[in-house]
Coordinates of C-alpha atoms in Angstrom, one line a residue:
X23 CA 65.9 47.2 -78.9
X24 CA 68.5 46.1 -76.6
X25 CA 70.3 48.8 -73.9
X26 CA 71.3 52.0 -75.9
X27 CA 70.4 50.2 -79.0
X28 CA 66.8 51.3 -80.3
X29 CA 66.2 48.3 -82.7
X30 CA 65.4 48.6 -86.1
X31 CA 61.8 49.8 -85.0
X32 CA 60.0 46.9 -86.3
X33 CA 57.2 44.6 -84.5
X34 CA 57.3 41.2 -84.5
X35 CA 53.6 38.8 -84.3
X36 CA 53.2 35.6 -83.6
X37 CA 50.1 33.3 -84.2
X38 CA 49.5 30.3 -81.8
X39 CA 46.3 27.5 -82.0
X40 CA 44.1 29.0 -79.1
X41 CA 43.7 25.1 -77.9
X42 CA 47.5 25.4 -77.5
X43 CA 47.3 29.0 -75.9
X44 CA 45.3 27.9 -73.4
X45 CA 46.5 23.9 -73.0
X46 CA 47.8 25.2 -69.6
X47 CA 44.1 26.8 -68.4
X48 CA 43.1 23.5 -69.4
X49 CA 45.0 21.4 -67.3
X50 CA 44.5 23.2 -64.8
X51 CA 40.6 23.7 -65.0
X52 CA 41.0 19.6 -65.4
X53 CA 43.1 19.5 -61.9
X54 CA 40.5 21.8 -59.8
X55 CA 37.5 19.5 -61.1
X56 CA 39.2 16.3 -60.3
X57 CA 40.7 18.2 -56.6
X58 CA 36.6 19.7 -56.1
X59 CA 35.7 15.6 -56.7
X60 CA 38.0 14.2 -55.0
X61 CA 37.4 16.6 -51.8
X62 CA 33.3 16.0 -52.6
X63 CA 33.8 12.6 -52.0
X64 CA 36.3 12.3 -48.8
X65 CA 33.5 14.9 -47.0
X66 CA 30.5 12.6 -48.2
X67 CA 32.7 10.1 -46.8
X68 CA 33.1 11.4 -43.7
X69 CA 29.8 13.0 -43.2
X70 CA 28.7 9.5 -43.3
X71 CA 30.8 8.1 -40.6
X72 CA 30.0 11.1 -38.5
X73 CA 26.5 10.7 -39.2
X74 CA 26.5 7.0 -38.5
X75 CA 28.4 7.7 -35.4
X76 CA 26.1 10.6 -34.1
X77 CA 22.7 8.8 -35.3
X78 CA 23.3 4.9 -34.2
X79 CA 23.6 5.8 -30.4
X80 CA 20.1 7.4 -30.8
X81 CA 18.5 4.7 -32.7
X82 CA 19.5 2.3 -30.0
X83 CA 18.2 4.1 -27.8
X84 CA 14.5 4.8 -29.7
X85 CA 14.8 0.5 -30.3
X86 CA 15.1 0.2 -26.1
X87 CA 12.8 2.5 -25.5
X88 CA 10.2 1.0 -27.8
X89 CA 11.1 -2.2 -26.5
X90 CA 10.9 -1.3 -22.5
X91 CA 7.0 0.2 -24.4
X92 CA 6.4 -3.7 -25.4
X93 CA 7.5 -5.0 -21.9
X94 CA 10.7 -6.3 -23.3
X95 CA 13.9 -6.4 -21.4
X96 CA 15.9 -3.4 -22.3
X97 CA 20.1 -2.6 -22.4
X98 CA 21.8 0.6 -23.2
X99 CA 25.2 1.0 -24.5
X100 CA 26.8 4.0 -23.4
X101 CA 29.8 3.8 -26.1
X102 CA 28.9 6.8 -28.5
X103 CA 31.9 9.2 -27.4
X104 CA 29.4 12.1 -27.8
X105 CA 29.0 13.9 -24.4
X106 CA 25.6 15.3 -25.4
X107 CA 24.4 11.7 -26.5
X108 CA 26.3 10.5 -23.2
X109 CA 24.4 12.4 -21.0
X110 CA 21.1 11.5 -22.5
X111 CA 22.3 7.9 -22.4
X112 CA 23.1 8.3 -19.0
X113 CA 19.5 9.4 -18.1
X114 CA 17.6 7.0 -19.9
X115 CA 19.9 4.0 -18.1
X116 CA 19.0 5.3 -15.1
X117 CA 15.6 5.4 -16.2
X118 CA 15.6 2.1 -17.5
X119 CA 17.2 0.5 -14.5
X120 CA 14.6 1.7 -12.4
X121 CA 11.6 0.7 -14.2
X122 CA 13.2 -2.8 -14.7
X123 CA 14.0 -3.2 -10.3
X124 CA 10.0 -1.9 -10.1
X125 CA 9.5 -4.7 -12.9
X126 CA 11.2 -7.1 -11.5
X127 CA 9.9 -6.5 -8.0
X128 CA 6.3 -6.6 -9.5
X129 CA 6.6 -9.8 -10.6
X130 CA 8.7 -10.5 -7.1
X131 CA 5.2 -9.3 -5.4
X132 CA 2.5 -10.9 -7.5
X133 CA 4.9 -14.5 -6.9
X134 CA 4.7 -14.1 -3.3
X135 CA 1.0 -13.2 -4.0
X136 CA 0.1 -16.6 -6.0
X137 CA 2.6 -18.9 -3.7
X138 CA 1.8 -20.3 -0.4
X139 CA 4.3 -19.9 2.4
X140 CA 4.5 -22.8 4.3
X141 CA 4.9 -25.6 1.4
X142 CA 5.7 -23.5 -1.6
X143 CA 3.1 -24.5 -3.8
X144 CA 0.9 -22.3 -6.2
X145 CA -2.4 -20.9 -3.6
X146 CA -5.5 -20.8 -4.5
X147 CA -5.6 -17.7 -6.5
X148 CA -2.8 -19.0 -8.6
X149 CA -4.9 -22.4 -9.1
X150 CA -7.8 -20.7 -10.0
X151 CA -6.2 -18.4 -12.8
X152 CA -4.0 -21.8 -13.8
X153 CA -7.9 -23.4 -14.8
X154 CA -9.2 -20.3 -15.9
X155 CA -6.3 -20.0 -18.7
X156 CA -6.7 -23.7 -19.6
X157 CA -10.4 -23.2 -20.1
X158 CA -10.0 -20.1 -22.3
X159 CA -11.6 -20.3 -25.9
X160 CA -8.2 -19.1 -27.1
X161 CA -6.7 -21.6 -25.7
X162 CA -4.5 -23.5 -28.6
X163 CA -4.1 -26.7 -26.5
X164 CA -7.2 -28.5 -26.3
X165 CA -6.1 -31.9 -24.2
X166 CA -9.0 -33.3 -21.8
X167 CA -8.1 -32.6 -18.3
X168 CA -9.1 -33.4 -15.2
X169 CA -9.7 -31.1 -11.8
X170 CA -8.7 -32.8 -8.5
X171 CA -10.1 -31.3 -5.1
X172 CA -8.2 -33.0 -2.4
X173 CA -8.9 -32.7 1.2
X174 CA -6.9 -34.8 3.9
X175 CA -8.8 -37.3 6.1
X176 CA -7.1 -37.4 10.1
X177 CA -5.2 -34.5 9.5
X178 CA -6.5 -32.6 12.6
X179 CA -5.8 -35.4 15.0
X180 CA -2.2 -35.1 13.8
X181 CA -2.7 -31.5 14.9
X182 CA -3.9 -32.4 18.0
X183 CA -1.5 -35.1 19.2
X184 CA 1.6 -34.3 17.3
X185 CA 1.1 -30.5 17.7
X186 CA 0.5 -27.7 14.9
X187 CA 5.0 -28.0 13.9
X188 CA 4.5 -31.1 13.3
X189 CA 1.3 -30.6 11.5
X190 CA 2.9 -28.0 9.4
X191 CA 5.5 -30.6 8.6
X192 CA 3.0 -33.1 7.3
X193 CA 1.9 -30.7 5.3
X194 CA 5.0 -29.8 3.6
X195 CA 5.1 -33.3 2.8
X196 CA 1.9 -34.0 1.4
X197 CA 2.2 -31.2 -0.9
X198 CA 5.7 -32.8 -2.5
X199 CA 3.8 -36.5 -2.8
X200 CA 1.2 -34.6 -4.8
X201 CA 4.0 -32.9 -7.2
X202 CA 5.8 -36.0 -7.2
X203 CA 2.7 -37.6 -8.7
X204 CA 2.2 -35.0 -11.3
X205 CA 4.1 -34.5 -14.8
X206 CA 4.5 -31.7 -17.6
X207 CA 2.3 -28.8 -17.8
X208 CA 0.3 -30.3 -15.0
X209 CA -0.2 -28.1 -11.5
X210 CA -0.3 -28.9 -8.0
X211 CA -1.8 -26.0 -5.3
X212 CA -2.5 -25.8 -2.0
X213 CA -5.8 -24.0 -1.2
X214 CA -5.9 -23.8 2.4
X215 CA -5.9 -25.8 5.7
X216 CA -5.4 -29.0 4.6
X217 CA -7.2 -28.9 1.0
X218 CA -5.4 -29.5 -1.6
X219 CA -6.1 -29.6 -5.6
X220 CA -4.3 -30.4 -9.0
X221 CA -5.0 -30.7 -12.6
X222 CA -4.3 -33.9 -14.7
X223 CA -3.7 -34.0 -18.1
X224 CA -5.4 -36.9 -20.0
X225 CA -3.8 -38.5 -23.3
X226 CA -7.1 -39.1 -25.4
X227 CA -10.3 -37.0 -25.8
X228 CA -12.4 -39.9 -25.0
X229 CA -13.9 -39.4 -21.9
X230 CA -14.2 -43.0 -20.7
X231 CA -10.6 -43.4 -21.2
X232 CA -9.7 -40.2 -19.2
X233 CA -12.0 -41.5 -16.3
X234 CA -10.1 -44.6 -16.2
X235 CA -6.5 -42.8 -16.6
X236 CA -7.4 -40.5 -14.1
X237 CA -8.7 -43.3 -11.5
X238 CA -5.3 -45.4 -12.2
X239 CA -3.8 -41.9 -11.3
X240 CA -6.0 -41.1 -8.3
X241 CA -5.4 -44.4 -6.8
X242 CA -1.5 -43.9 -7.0
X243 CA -1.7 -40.5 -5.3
X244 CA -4.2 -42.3 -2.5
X245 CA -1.5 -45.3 -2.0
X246 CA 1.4 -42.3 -1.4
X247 CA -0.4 -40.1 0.6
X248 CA -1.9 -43.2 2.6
X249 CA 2.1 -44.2 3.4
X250 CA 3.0 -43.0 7.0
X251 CA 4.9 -39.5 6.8
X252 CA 8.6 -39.3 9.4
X253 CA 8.0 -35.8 11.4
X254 CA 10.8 -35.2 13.3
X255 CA 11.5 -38.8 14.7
X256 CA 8.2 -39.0 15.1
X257 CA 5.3 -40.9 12.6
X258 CA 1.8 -39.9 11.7
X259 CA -1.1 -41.5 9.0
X260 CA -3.6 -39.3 7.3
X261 CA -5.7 -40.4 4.4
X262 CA -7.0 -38.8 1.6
X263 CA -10.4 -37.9 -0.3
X264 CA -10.7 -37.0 -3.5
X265 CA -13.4 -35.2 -5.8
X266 CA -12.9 -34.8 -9.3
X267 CA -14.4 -33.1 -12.5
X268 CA -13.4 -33.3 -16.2
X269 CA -12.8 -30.7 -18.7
X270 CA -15.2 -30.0 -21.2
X271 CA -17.0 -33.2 -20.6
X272 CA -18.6 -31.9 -17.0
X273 CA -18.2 -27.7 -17.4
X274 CA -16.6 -25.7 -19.7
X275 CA -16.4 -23.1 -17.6
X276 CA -13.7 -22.6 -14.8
X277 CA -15.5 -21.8 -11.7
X278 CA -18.2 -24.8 -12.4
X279 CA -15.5 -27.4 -12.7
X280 CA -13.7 -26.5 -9.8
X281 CA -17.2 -26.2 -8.0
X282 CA -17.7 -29.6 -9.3
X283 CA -14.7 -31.3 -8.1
X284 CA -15.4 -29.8 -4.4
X285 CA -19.1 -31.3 -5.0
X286 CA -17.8 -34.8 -5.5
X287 CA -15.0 -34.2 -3.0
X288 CA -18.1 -33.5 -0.4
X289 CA -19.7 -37.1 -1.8
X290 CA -16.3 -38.8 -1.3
X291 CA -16.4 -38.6 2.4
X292 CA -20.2 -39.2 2.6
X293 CA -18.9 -42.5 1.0
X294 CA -16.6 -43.2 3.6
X295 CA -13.7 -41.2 2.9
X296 CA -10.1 -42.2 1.1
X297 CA -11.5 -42.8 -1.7
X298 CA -12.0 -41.3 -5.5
X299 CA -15.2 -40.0 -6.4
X300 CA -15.9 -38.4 -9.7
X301 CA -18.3 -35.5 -10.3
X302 CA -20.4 -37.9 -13.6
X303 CA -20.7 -40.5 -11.0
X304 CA -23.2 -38.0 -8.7
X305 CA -27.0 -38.5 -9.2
X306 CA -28.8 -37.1 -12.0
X307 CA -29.8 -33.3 -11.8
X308 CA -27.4 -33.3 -8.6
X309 CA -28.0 -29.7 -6.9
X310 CA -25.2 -28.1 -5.9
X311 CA -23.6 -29.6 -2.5
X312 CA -22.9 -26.7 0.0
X313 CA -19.0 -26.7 0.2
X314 CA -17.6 -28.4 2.6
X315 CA -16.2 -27.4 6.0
X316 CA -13.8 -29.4 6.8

């Protein structure tokens, strides 16, 4: 019917395919499982970078600290824009810093500990751990080296006449003639008073050579230190003896060669002094020398 007008009181049905019925559903069953995808994916997305973002400061932070664990040298970046992270950045820099100033004044310390004062040169504690490490079992490189004990011959009446300055001076002198004689990987120390010492690397493993490198060697450090040193204006001589002891031919064991190289030091000036004189030279079944006081 239409209006007033009650129809003809009939019913009209239509039949439609269901797939065409519900075509619209479809679509739109298809758009929400495309839009639930699409959305899926921009939050995985983003979740990652957020993760990333939140998790990278932190495992720069576990790599420092297991590195400042190892003794490394460890930096912090505080970048991560995360005020929580931030702040526990901000503590462990702190932390960081000050273990690397106690580090570094550690190392500061134990220098100072293993370095003479007046010429700069390694002391004797540092000279005895530089054999000590060179005669290790571990030790990789096996070259044939030679211990020098040195002790200077006139050096007190330089003291005397010139005065203890001047003496000091001399000193300071002798000690840069030694290193100026020396080359790579080789050590010159000052062990006290006027002794001296240094270690000298030999090119072969023949222990005849070595004896004769190291007496060419010795008698170049005799001729410098023999030269007269300028003090202030002023000039003064000194000579030189000189024990020394080879490695492994005369003690493989640090203490002995060092002991050894003072032992032929000791014969050196029985022989007259300036002069070379090495340990395998001393008499058969030699006992030990007390060490000299010189």
């Amino acid at each position: 019917g239409y209006l007033d007008y009650p129809g003809l009181g009939r019913s009209i049905l239509v039949r439609q395919p269901a797939r065409e019925a519900y075509s619209d559903v479809g679509k739109m069953q298809l758009v929400i499982v495309a839009s639930g995808i699409l959305f899926a994916v921009l939050f995985l997305f983003v979740g990652r970078v957020l993760a990333q973002r939140i998790t990278s400061p932190l495992k720069e932070l576990t790599q420092a600290a297991e590195g400042l664990r190892r003794g490394e040298a460890a930096s912090i970046l505080k970048d991560s824009g995360i005020q929580e992270i931030e702040i526990l950045e901000d503590t462990l820099f702190s932390l960081f810093n000050w273990l690397n100033r106690t580090e570094l004044a550690l190392d500061k310390m134990e220098l100072l500990a293993k370095t003479d004062p007046l010429t700069g040169l390694p002391n004797r504690a540092a000279f005895y751990d530089f054999v000590a490490v060179r005669t290790l079992p571990s030790q990789p490189e096996k070259t044939l080296f030679s211990v020098l004990y040195l002790d200077l011959d006139g050096f007190k009446a330089v003291n005397d006449t010139l005065g203890h300055q001047n003496g000091d001076l001399l000193l300071v002198e002798v000690g840069k003639r030694i290193q100026a004689c020396l080359g790579a990987g080789e050590l010159a120390a000052r062990l006290g008073g006027d002794e001296f010492a240094a270690v000298l690397l030999c090119t072969g493993q023949d222990i005849d050579a070595a004896e004769q490198e190291v007496f060419r060697r010795g008698r170049r450090l005799l001729e410098a230190l023999n030269r007269t040193f300028l003090l202030e204006n002023k000039s003064a001589s000194v000579g030189c003896s000189i024990g020394a002891a080879f490695w492994p031919a005369d003690s493989a064991d640090a203490s002995t060669l060092i002991r050894q190289a003072d032992q032929a030091l000791y014969h050196a000036k029985l022989k007259g002094k300036n002069q070379l004189v090495f340990y395998r030279e001393l008499p058969a079944a030699q006992p030990d020398a007390p060490s000299t006081t010189r």
